[in-house]
Every structure is written in structure tokens, then in C-alpha cells.
Short mmCIF file of C-alpha atoms (C1' of nucleotides) in Angstrom, two decimals:
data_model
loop_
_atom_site.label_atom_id
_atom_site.label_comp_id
_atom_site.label_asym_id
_atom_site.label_seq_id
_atom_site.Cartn_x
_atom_site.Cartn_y
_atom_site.Cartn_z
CA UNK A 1 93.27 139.21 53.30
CA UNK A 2 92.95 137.93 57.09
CA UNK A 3 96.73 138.12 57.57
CA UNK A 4 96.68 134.46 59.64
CA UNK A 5 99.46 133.55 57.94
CA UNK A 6 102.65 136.38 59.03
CA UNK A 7 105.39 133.99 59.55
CA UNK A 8 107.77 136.33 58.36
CA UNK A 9 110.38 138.47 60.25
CA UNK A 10 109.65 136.97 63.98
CA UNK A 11 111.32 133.69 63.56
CA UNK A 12 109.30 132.75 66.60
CA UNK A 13 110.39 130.12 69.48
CA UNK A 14 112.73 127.32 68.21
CA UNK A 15 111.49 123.78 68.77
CA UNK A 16 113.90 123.60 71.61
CA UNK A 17 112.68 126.49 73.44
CA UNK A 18 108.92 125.51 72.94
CA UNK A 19 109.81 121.83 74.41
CA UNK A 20 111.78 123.78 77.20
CA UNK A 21 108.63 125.52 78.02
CA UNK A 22 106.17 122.33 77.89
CA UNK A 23 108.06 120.80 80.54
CA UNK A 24 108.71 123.73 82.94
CA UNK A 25 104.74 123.98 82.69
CA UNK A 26 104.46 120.32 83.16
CA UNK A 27 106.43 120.44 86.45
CA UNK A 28 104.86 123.50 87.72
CA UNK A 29 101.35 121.75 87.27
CA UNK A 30 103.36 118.25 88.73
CA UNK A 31 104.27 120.52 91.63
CA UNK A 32 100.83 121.47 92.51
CA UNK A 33 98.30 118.75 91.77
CA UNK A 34 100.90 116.25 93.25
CA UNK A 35 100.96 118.03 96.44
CA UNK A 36 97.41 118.61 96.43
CA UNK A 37 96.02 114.68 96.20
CA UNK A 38 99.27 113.50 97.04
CA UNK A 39 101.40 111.49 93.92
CA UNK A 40 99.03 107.95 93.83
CA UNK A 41 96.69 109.65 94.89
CA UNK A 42 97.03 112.62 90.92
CA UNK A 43 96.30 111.18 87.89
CA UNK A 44 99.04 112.29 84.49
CA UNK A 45 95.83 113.69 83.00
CA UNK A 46 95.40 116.07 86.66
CA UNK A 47 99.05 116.99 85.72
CA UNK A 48 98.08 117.12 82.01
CA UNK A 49 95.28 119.17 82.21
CA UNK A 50 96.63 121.43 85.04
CA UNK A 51 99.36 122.65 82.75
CA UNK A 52 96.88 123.03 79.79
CA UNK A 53 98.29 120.07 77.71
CA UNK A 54 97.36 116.60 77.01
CA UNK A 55 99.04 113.36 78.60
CA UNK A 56 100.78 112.70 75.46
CA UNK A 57 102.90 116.01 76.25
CA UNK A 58 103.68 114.30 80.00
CA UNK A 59 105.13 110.97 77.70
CA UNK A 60 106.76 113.58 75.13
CA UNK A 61 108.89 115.22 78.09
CA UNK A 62 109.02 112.45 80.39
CA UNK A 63 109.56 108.55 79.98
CA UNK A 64 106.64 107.65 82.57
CA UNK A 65 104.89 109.00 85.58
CA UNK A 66 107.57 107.94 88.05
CA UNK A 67 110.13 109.73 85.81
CA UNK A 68 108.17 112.64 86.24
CA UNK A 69 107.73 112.50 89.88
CA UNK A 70 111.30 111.73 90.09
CA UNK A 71 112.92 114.76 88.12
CA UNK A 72 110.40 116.81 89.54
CA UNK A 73 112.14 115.85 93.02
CA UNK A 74 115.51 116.23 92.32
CA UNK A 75 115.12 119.58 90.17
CA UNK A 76 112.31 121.42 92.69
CA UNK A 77 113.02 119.94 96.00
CA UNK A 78 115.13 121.26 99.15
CA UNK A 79 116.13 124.33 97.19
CA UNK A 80 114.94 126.53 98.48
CA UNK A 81 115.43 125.27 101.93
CA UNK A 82 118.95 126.01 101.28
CA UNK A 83 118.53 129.65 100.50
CA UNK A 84 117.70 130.16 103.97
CA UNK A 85 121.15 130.09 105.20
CA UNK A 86 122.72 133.41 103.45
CA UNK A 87 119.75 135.29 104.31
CA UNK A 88 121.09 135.35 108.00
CA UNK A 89 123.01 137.78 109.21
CA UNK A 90 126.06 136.57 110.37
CA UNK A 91 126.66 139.41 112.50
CA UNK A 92 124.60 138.44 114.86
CA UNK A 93 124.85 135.95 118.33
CA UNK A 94 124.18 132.53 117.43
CA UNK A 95 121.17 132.67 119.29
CA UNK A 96 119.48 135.63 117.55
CA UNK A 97 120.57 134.01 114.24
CA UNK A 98 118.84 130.62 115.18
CA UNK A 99 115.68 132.78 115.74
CA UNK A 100 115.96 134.50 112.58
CA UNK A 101 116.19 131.13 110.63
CA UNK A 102 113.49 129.11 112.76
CA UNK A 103 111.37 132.19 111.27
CA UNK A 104 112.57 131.81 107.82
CA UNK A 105 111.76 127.92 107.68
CA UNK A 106 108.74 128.70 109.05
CA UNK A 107 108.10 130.99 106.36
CA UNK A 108 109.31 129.07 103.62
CA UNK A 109 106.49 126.32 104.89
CA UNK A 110 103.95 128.15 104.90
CA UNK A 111 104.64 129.88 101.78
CA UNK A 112 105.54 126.04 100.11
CA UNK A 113 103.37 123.77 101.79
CA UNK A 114 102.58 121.94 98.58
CA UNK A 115 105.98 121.16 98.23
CA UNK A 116 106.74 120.31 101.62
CA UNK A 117 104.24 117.67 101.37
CA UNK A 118 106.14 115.99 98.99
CA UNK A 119 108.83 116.07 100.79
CA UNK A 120 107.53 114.38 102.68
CA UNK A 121 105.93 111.50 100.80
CA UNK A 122 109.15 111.05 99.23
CA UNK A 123 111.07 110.17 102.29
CA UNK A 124 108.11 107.56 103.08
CA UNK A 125 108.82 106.54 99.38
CA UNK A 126 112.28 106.28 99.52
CA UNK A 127 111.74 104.46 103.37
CA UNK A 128 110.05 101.72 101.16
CA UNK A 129 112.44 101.75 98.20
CA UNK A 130 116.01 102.33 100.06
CA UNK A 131 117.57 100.78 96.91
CA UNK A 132 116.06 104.26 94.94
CA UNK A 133 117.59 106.48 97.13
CA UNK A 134 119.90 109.06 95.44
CA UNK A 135 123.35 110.78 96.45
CA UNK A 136 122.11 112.81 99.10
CA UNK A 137 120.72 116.15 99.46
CA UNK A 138 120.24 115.31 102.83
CA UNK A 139 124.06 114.90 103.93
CA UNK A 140 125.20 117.67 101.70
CA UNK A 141 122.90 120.10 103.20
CA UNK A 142 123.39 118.79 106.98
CA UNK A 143 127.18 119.41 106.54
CA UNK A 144 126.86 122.81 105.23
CA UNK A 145 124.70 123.72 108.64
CA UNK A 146 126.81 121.48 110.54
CA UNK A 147 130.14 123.84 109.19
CA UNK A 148 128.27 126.92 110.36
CA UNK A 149 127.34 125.91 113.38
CA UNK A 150 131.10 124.81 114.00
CA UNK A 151 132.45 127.87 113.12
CA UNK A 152 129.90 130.16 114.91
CA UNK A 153 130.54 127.83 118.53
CA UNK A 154 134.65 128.38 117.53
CA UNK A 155 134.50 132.36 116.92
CA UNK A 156 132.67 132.11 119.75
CA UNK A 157 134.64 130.35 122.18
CA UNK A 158 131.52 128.29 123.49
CA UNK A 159 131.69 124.09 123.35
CA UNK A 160 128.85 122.33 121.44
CA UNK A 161 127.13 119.48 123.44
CA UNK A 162 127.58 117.01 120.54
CA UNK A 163 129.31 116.98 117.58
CA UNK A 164 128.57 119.46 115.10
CA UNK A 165 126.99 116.76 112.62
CA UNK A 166 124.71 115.59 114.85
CA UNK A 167 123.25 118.91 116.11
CA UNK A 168 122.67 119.60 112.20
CA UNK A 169 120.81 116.22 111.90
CA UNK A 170 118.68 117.34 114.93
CA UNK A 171 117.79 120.57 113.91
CA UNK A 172 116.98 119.82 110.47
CA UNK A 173 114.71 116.70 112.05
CA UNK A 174 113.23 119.23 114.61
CA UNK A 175 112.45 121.68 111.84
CA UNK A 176 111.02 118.71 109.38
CA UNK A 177 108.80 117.38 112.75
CA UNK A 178 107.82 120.96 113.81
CA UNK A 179 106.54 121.65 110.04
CA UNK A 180 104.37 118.49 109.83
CA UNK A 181 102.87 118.80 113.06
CA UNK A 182 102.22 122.10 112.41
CA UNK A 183 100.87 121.13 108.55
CA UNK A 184 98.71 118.80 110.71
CA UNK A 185 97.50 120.70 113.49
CA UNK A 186 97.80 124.13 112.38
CA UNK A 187 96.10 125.35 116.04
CA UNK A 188 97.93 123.69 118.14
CA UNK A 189 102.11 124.58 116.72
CA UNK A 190 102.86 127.99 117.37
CA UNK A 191 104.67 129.34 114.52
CA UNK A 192 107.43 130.41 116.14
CA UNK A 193 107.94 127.68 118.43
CA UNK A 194 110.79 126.47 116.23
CA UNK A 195 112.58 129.50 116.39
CA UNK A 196 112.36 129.30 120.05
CA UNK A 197 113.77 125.86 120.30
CA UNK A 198 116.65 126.23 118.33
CA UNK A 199 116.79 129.58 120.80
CA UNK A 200 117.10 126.70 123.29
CA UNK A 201 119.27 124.46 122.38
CA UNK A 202 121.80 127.37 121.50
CA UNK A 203 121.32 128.79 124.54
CA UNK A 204 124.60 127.24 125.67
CA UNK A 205 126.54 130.21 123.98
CA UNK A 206 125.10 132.47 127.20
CA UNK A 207 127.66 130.96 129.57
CA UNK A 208 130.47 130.42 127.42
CA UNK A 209 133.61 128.33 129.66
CA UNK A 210 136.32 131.20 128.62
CA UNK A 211 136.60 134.22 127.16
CA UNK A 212 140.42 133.55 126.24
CA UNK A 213 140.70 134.96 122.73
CA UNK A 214 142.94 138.23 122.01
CA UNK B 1 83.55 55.66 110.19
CA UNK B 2 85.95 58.65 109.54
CA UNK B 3 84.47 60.71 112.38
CA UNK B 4 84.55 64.44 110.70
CA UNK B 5 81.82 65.36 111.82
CA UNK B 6 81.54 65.23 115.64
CA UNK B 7 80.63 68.82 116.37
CA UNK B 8 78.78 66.94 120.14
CA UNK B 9 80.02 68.52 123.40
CA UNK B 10 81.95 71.21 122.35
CA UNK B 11 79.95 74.08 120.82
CA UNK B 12 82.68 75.79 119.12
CA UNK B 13 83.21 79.48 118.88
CA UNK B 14 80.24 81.35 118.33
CA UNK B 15 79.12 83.36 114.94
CA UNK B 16 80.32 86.30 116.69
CA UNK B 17 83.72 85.41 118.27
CA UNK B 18 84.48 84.41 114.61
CA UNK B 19 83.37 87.40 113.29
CA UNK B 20 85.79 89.37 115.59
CA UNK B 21 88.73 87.00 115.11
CA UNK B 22 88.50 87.55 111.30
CA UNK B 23 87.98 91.34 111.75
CA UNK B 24 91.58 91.58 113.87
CA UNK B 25 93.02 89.10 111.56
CA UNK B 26 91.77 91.88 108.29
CA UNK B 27 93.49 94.66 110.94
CA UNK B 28 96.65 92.81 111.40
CA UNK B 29 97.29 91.83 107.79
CA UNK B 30 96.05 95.84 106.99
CA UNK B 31 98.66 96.77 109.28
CA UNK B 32 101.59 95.15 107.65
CA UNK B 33 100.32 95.13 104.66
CA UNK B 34 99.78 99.23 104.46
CA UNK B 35 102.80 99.76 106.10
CA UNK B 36 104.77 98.19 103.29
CA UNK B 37 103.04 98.84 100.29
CA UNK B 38 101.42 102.68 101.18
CA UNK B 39 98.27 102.49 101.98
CA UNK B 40 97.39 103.79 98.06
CA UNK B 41 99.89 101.23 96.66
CA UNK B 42 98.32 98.27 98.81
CA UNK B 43 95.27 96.49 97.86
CA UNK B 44 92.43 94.61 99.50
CA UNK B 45 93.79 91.35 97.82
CA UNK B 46 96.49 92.27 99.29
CA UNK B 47 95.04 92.33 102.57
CA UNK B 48 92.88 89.71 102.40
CA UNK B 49 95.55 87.37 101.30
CA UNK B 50 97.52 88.30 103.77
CA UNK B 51 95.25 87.56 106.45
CA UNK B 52 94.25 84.13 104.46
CA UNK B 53 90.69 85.76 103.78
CA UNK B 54 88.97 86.91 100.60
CA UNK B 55 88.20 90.75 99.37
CA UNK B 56 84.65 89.67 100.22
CA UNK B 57 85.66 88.93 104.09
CA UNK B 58 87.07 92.72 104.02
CA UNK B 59 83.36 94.08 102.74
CA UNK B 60 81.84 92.10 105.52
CA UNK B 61 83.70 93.60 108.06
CA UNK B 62 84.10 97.17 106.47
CA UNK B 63 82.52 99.20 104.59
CA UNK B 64 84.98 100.38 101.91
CA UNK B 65 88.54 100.52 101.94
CA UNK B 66 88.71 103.71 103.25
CA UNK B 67 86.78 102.43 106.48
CA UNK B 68 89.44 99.87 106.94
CA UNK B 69 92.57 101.98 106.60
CA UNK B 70 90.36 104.64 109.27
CA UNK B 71 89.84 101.62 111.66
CA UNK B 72 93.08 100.37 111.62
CA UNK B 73 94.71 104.09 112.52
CA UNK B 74 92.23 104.82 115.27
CA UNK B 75 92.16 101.47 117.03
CA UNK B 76 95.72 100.79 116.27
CA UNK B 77 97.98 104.10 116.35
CA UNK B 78 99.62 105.84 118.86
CA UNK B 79 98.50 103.51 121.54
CA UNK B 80 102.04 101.90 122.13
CA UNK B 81 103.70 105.40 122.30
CA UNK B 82 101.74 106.66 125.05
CA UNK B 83 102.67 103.62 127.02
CA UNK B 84 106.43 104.36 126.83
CA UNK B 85 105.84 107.27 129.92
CA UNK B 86 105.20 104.75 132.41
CA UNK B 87 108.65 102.95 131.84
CA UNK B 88 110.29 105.51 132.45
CA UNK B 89 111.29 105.50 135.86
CA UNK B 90 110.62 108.84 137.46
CA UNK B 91 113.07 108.97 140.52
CA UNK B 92 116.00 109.64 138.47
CA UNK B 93 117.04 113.40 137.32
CA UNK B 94 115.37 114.73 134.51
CA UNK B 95 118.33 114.75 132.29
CA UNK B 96 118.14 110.45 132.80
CA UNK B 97 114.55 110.14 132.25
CA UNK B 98 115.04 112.04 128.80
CA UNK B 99 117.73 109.63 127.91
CA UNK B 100 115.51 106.85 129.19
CA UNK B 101 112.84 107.84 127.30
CA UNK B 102 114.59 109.32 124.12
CA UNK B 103 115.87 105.27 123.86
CA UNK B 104 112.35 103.47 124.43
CA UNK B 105 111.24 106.07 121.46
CA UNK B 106 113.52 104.81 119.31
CA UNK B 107 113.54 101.09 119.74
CA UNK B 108 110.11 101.60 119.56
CA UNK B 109 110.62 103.25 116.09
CA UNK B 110 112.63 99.88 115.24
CA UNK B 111 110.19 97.50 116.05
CA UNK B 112 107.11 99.43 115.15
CA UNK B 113 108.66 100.40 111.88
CA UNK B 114 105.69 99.84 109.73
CA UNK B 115 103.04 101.31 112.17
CA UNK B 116 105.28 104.97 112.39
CA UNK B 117 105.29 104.85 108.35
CA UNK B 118 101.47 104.58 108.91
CA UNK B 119 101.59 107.46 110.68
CA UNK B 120 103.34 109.67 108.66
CA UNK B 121 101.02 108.82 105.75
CA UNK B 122 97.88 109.73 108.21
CA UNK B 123 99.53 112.49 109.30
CA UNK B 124 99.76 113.51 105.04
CA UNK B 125 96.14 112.73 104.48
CA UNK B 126 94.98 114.95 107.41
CA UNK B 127 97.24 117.61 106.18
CA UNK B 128 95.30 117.11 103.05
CA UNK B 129 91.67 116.79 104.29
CA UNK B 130 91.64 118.76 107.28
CA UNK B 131 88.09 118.23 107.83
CA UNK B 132 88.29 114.45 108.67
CA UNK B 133 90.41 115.09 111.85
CA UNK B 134 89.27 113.78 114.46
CA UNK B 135 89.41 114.83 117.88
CA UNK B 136 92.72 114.79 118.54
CA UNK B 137 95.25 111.94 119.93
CA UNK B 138 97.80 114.47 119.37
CA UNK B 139 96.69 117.03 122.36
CA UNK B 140 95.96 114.65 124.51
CA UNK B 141 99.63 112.86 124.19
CA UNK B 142 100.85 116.11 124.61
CA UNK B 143 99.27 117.43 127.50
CA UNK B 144 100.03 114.05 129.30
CA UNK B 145 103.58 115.05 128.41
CA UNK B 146 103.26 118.67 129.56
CA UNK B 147 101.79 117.78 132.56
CA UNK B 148 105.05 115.29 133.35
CA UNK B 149 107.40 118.37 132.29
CA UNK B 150 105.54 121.28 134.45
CA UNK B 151 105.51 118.09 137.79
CA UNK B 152 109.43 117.48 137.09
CA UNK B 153 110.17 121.34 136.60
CA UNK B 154 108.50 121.99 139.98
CA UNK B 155 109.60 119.38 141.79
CA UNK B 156 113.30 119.96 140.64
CA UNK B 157 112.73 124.03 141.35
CA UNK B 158 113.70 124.53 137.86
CA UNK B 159 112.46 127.23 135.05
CA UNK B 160 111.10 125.51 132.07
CA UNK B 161 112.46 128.01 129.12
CA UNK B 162 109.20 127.70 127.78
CA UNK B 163 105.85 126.45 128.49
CA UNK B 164 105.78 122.99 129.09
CA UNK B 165 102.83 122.76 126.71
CA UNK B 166 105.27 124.06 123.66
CA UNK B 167 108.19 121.93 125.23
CA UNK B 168 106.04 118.63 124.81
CA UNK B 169 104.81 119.53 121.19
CA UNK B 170 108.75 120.50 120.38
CA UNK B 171 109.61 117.12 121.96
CA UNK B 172 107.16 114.93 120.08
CA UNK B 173 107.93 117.00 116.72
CA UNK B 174 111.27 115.87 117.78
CA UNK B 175 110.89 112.37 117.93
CA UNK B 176 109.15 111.88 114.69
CA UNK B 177 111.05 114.04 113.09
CA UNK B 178 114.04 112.29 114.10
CA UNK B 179 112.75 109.10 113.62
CA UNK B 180 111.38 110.02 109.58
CA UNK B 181 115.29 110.89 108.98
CA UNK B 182 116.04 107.78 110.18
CA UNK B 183 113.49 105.62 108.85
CA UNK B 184 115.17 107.20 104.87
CA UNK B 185 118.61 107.33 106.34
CA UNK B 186 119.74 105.15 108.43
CA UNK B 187 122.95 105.50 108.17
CA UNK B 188 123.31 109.07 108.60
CA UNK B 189 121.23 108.94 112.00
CA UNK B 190 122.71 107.96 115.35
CA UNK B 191 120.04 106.09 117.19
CA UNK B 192 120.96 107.93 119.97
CA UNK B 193 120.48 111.01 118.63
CA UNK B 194 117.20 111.76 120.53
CA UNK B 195 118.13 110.71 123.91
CA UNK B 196 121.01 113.30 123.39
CA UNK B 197 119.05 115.63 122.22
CA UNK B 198 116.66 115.39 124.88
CA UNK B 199 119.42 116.01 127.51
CA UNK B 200 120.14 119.17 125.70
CA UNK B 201 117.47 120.31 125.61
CA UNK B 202 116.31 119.72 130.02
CA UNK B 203 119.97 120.30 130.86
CA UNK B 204 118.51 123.97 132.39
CA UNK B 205 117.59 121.95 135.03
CA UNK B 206 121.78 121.20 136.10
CA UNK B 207 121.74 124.66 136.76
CA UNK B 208 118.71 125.09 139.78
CA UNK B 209 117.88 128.53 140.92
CA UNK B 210 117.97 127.59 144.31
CA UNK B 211 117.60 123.97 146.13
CA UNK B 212 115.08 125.27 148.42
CA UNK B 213 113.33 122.22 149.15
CA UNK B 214 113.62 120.83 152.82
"C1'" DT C 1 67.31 65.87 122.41
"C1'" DG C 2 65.79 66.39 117.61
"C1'" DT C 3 64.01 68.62 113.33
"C1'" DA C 4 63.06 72.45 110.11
"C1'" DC C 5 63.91 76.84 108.95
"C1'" DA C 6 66.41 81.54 109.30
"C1'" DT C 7 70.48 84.11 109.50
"C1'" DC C 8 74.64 85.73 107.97
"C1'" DA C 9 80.03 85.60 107.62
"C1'" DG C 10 82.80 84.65 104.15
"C1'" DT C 11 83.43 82.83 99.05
"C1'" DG C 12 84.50 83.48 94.35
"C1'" DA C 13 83.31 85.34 90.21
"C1'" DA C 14 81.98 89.31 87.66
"C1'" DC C 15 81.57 94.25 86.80
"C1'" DG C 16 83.04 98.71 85.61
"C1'" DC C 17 85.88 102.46 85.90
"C1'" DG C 18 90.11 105.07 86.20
"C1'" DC C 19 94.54 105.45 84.89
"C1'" DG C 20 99.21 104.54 82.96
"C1'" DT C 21 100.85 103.56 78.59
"C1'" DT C 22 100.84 103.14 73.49
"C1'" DC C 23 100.23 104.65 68.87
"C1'" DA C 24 98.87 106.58 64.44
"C1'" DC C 25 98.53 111.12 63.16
"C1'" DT C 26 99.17 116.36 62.54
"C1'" DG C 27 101.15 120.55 61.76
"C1'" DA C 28 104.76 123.57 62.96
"C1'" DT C 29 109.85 123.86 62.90
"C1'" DG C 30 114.17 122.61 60.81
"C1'" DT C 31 117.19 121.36 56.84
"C1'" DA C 32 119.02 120.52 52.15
"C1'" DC C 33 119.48 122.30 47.84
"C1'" DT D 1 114.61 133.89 48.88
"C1'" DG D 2 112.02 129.73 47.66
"C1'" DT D 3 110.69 124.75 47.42
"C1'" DA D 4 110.47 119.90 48.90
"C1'" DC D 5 111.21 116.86 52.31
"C1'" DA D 6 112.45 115.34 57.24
"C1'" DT D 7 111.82 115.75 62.00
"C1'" DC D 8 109.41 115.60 66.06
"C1'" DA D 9 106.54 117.86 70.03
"C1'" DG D 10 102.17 117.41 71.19
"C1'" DT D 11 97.21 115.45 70.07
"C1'" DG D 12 93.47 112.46 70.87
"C1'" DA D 13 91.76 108.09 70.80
"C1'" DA D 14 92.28 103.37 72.11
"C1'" DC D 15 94.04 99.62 74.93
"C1'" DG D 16 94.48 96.74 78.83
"C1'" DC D 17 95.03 95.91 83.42
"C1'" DG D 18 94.43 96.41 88.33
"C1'" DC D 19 91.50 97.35 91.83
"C1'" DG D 20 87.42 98.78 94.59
"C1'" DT D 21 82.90 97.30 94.80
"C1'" DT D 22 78.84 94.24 94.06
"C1'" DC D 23 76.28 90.06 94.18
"C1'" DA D 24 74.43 85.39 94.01
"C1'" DC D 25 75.64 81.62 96.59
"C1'" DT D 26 77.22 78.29 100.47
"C1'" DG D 27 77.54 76.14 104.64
"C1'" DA D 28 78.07 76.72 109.41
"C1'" DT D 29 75.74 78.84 113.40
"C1'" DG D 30 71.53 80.22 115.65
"C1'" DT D 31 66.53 79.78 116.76
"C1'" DA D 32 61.70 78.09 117.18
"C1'" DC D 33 59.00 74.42 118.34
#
DNA sequence: TGTACATCAGTGAACGCGCGTTCACTGATGTAC
DNA sequence: TGTACATCAGTGAACGCGCGTTCACTGATGTAC
């Protein structure tokens, strides 16, 4: 009687899958109370008790709370940033597709503050500790925009105003110092203001030097 | 014999110049000290041996740590920004004078390296507790800066491409966005990069409507 | 000017609490036969 | 399929240390007469 005990048939999770799943929940509830009192700031039992577990899981899954901070950086962070760029249509003038992805940053920031705020404690972090630093997302991602932006002023004839590299440097800076004003002083950023200055600074495709191809 | 103790003729500073000289000395060491550590990372040993004091010296002059990190941003942030617009010498075009001033930002950033990581943490605990903003140094930089923009548009007969208001929050979000990439990647950031930028962004005005003046 | 007392900025030690880390333990999963 | 043992993810309590805060005290400055 009282059938408790059914162990049979559904094997059930495997030990592997079940640890899997601890951390995934121990990074989703790193994700959120980190962002919320910032990383010093969140103790491991926040985190712990967040995800419904006890510190003892967080030292199971991770070697120590800079460990956890640290994969939760590398595996959650500037993703999703990335995603922006296929979700423009390519079709369109370089202008209306710098408007389109202003709006999608924007988007993406309001939709992930918490993890835009650490972001952005871990470039002050990593400002402190250069030696900590990591291969970077931050070139690999700059040269992807930079190639697009190349391409799109070649198909279309028009001469950039600096190298490519550097433009993609400045907008990703703009759209980093846009975001934390805006994080900051949500009244006084208009959300679309980024959209409008990368509007701007493409606007040098409107009086292209030469029409000359075919 | 061994005259120590002549304390005839000159009266020394008073109880209250002292008072005052160990309060800036508290600020100063805070300063540095903050900057370099984090503000949660730092403590008021830290401080106080920095500044040759005691904890006790700190709790004399503030009330709680918290009152001496909020003291040290209001009396001692964004002062030496502000005071880069008078440098900037306002007879030449307004392509120069964003050059000009796109440089001063900059090698301010380099000297004032551990007062703009100040910032940025501020500017993350605001984000965080909206409700201890203060009436804002931010709107009144940037009007300042609007007000320049609109005076140069006019005088130059030039459209802004948006309003100058927007232009001067773009321009600061800019800078410190700029200057954060920088601050984590040197390397990767021409110092430069601003002043270009800047000279992007006001070339509109190379191309007047009309030169109606006179 | 000199004396006696009051004030109070800064000292140095102590307190207490929160938090990162450790550790013995448990019970479910995995393995050998 | 069943049994006995091994493994190990997660528990919960304890530890120890750093740090913000408190407090009794000191000695120089200030004040009253």
C-alpha cells in the first residue's frame, strides 16, 4: 500500500542530466540576483536560495563564487547581442537598416536589463583586473559589424569616414553609452535616439560620390 | 631644555581647519582608494590607511560608509568634465571644436582614470536604486551642451539633424561609452576615436544651406 | 597673561554579523556479479 | 531480474575571517573667569 516506492519502468533522469539541470537553475538564479544587487553586492546563499537549492549545490557545480560569476559571463553574456544582426533585413538602405537595429538593441535592453548590468560591472571588473581578461568577445563581435558595414558602404558605392573597424568600435560604444544613460535616466534618453544616431552617422550613404557600377 | 613644547606666538590651525583638512584627506584617499578596489571591494581601513588616519577618523567625519562614498561622488564627480567646454576655443568651425573637445575628453579619461571608473559604478548603483537620484548633474551638463550646439548651429546657419538636446545626450553617451571600451580595452580603442567621431557626426554643418549672414 | 575646566577630533581595541568556504553525511543513481 | 556495494550531487551545519560599526579613552584646542 501507498505506492511511494514505483521506481520501476521510468528509469527517471540520469545523474548527469539532474546535475545538468542544477546548474542551468543555478545560473538562471546567478543571472538575476547578480544583476539585481549587483555581484559583491549577492550573497551564494541569494543565488542558492533563488534557484531553490542550498550553497552546497553552488560548490557542487562550481569551484567558488568567482567561478560562478565567471562561467556565468562567458556562457550568458553578449549573446544575444549578436542575434541582432540576422534579424535585419539586408534589403534595405543602410540607413533604414541602422534604424531597424538601434531599435532592436534597444529592445534587447530593455527586455535584458539585468544582464546588461553585468555587462557592465564586468568591464569595470575586468578595467581593474586587465590580467583576467579573456580572448575577446569584444573584437570578434566588432569585426563581424565592422564586415557588414564594409560591405553595405562597397555595394553601395558610398566611402566610409573612417575605417570600417573603427566605426564598429563607435557604434557598439554609442549603443553601450546610450543603454546606460538610458538604464540611468530612463526620462531623459529617448528610446529611439540610438536608432536615430546611427541614422546619422550613416547618413553619408544620401550623397554617395558616384554612381559608377553596371 | 629640548624645547617641544613652544606652542607661544603661533596659534596653530584651529579645531576646525583640522577637522576639514582630515575630512579632504578621508575624500582623497576614498577617491583612489574606491577607484581601485570598487567601492564594495574597498574598505574603510583601506581608506583610512590610505589617508594615514584611523577607521575611527572616517566615523568622525561620516556617518557610515555609505555617506562617504555619497560625499565623495557629489562633491567630487563630474566637476572636471564640465570644465573641459571652456577650453575649447569657440572661433574655430564646429567640426575643430569637436576634435578639440573629443581630445580634452579623452586625456581627461587618462588622467582621471579612477574618478570615470567611479562613475560608472554610481551610474550602476543608481540604475539599481533609482530612488536615491538626486537631482540631476546629468541634465544640467547636457543642457549646457545643447545650448553650445543650438548657438553654433545658428550661428553657422546650419540644421542640427536632431534636437540639440538629443545631440548632447548622444554625445555624452558617446564619450563614456567610448571611454568604458577603452578603459577594458585599450588596445582595441584609438584614442582618437571620439574626436573622429565627433566630426562625423557635426560634419552637416560643411554642407550650409545658405551663407546668408552679412 | 594665567589657570581650571569643557569640548571634541581622532585613536585603538572590541564587537558582531554576514558571507565564502569546508566538511561529514545522506540518499538516490550507477555498477558488478 | 535481483542483490550488494560504490559513487557522488546536494544537504545542512559549522568555521573563520573581514569589515562596518561602536565605544571608552586621550590629548590638543577652546572657553570662562
Amino acid at each position: 500500500m501507498m505506492g511511494t516506492v514505483s521506481p520501476r519502468a521510468r528509469t527517471g533522469p540520469s545523474r548527469e542530466e539532474k546535475k545538468a539541470e542544477t546548474r542551468g537553475k543555478l545560473l538562471d538564479a546567478a543571472a538575476t540576483v547578480f544583476a539585481q544587487k549587483g555581484i559583491a553586492g549577492a550573497s551564494l546563499d541569494d543565488v542558492a536560495d533563488a534557484a531553490g537549492l542550498t550553497k552546497g549545490a553552488v560548490y557542487s557545480n562550481f569551484d567558488s563564487k568567482e567561478d560562478l560569476v565567471w562561467t556565468l559571463l562567458e556562457e550568458r553574456l553578449g549573446q544575444e547581442s549578436l542575434a541582432i544582426i540576422p534579424q535585419v533585413d539586408s534589403s534595405h538602405t543602410q540607413e533604414e537598416q541602422a534604424l531597424e537595429a538601434g531599435e532592436l538593441f534597444m529592445n534587447l535592453a530593455d527586455r535584458e536589463r539585468d544582464m546588461f548590468l553585468l555587462e557592465y560591472e564586468y568591464m569595470l571588473y575586468i578595467a581593474r583586473h586587465p590580467e583576467k581578461r579573456r580572448k575577446n568577445n569584444f573584437t570578434r563581435r566588432r569585426d563581424e559589424v565592422a564586415g557588414i558595414i564594409q560591405a553595405q558602404a562597397e555595394e553601395a558605392g558610398a566611402q566610409l569616414p573612417m575605417p570600417a573597424t573603427d566605426l564598429a568600435t563607435a557604434l557598439f560604444a554609442l549603443g553601450s553609452g546610450i543603454t546606460l544613460e538610458w538604464l540611468v535616466n530612463p526620462d531623459e534618453v529617448p528610446v529611439d535616439l540610438f536608432g536615430r544616431m546611427l541614422g546619422v552617422i550613416f547618413s553619408f550613404e544620401s550623397q554617395p560620390a558616384a554612381s559608377d557600377k553596371q
